[in-house]
Amino acid sequence: MHRQKASPHIERALAPSRLHIISSRLTEELLKSLQKIDSTSPRLSLTNFVHRTLYTSGSIALLGPDYPVHTYENFMIFDEGVGLHSRQLGAFAKAGKVARESVLVDLKRHLVEQWVPENGGHLAGAVDMMSDIYREVKQTDLSHDEVHRLMLGILWSIHGNIMELTTWVLCHVITDKDTYTRVCQEIRSFAKQQFPQIDGITRMDPRLLDEAFPFLNSLVQEVGRTKAAFGQMRVANRDAVILDEGGKEILIRKGEMVAINLPGMNHSPRLQEDPEVFKADRFLNRASQRSYLFGAGKHICPGRNYANFAVRQFIILTLAMYDIRVQSDAVTGTGSLPEQDGTMGLKLMLFSRVRNDLSITLHPASTSASHVE
């Protein structure tokens, strides 16, 4: 119930008309992180590259330059164990619980130190949204510890699925030559025309991304459609009867938890044409396709605009600045698309994780670099 009080603040702060406030901060931090990369470095883990960059940049953009980004490793262990803990799987969740408590200590210290009580109170260096949420929950009947656990939950909900979706989008880009070429051409031609200096992109209105990058937008939607691994949980607000595929009646009583089968909807031939086929350009004609990437209806994800922006902006900046070369797989001899981790339903993650990571190298952007060695 207390977490629901954060939703209006998130919805308001991340509405399309106000998204530029936080999007410009995120873009600035992403640029800083990407510009620090040594292109002469040996191979990088693609997953670690994406996750660390987004966690560091996103946390600073949201909570200020003094946010303890050294919490990254423990945050990822916590992220891995969230579902196991929620399902009370004891020993399997122990590492995640220990990591969560470590992150919580540092987050609590940061929020307490950055809180300025004058004029209603705000978090120094943080975006207004995070200050508003923190102020709101501090005024509830939650204990000091519960307030900060709630803030950690909100931070996790912002970061977790963005990191996984971005990882999968980049995997699809760099393991398919045609997709790689098409995305790079779209990004680099736009950047060349509009932003001769890459830092100029920080001033771009995020609402222009749909128009400027139609193929990338379609690719993100298609990756989300095919990599969704867990249904969204809802509570029935009244008794209802639904029919299964065989016409049998199923009674759902008020108050019962209902899991929406998101993967099933995404792969239903009634909703999608050739649902088992990955089509990067499937959503170029949005009128003919339905997307449930961030849910739907009254309880659609309040952070959907930020998440959609963060995923695309990471891809845009990375490919505007670098060519990515995938190191050949020892078995297949190619940079193959990773397999999906099939345990994400158990772990309550919206998107599946990559089972076998890719090894990559980054090189200054050119027009001829190959993406697979």
PDB file of C-alpha atoms in Angstrom, residues 30 33-35 37 43-57 72 163 166-167 170 174 314-315 317-319 322 324 357-358 360-362:
ATOM      1  CA  LEU A  30      25.747   7.881 -19.740  1.00  0.00           C
ATOM      2  CA  SER A  33      30.548   6.632 -18.387  1.00  0.00           C
ATOM      3  CA  LEU A  34      30.911   5.759 -22.059  1.00  0.00           C
ATOM      4  CA  GLN A  35      33.638   8.337 -22.638  1.00  0.00           C
ATOM      5  CA  ILE A  37      35.915   3.456 -21.651  1.00  0.00           C
ATOM      6  CA  ARG A  43      37.548  -8.133 -24.113  1.00  0.00           C
ATOM      7  CA  LEU A  44      34.589  -6.984 -22.067  1.00  0.00           C
ATOM      8  CA  SER A  45      31.622  -8.904 -20.752  1.00  0.00           C
ATOM      9  CA  LEU A  46      28.641  -7.478 -22.617  1.00  0.00           C
ATOM     10  CA  THR A  47      26.330  -8.039 -19.648  1.00  0.00           C
ATOM     11  CA  ASN A  48      28.667  -6.361 -17.177  1.00  0.00           C
ATOM     12  CA  PHE A  49      29.274  -3.478 -19.587  1.00  0.00           C
ATOM     13  CA  VAL A  50      25.546  -2.798 -19.949  1.00  0.00           C
ATOM     14  CA  HIS A  51      24.562  -3.394 -16.324  1.00  0.00           C
ATOM     15  CA  ARG A  52      27.390  -1.424 -14.730  1.00  0.00           C
ATOM     16  CA  THR A  53      27.006   1.542 -17.079  1.00  0.00           C
ATOM     17  CA  LEU A  54      23.243   1.765 -16.553  1.00  0.00           C
ATOM     18  CA  TYR A  55      23.422   1.242 -12.790  1.00  0.00           C
ATOM     19  CA  THR A  56      26.120   3.854 -12.295  1.00  0.00           C
ATOM     20  CA  SER A  57      24.632   6.427 -14.664  1.00  0.00           C
ATOM     21  CA  TYR A  72      26.973  -2.288  -8.009  1.00  0.00           C
ATOM     22  CA  MET A 163      19.254  -3.484 -17.532  1.00  0.00           C
ATOM     23  CA  THR A 166      18.917  -3.232 -22.802  1.00  0.00           C
ATOM     24  CA  THR A 167      21.232  -6.240 -22.667  1.00  0.00           C
ATOM     25  CA  LEU A 170      22.267  -4.992 -27.744  1.00  0.00           C
ATOM     26  CA  ILE A 174      25.492  -7.129 -32.547  1.00  0.00           C
ATOM     27  CA  PHE A 314      21.969   3.667 -24.088  1.00  0.00           C
ATOM     28  CA  ILE A 315      21.900   1.979 -27.509  1.00  0.00           C
ATOM     29  CA  LEU A 317      24.960   6.705 -27.453  1.00  0.00           C
ATOM     30  CA  THR A 318      26.908   3.449 -27.490  1.00  0.00           C
ATOM     31  CA  LEU A 319      26.564   2.919 -31.246  1.00  0.00           C
ATOM     32  CA  TYR A 322      31.632   2.859 -30.797  1.00  0.00           C
ATOM     33  CA  ILE A 324      31.204  -3.282 -31.239  1.00  0.00           C
ATOM     34  CA  ASP A 357      27.310 -14.002 -21.978  1.00  0.00           C
ATOM     35  CA  LEU A 358      28.949 -12.431 -25.018  1.00  0.00           C
ATOM     36  CA  ILE A 360      32.975  -7.909 -26.928  1.00  0.00           C
ATOM     37  CA  THR A 361      35.524  -5.232 -27.779  1.00  0.00           C
ATOM     38  CA  LEU A 362      34.730  -1.563 -28.369  1.00  0.00           C
TER      39      LEU A 362
END
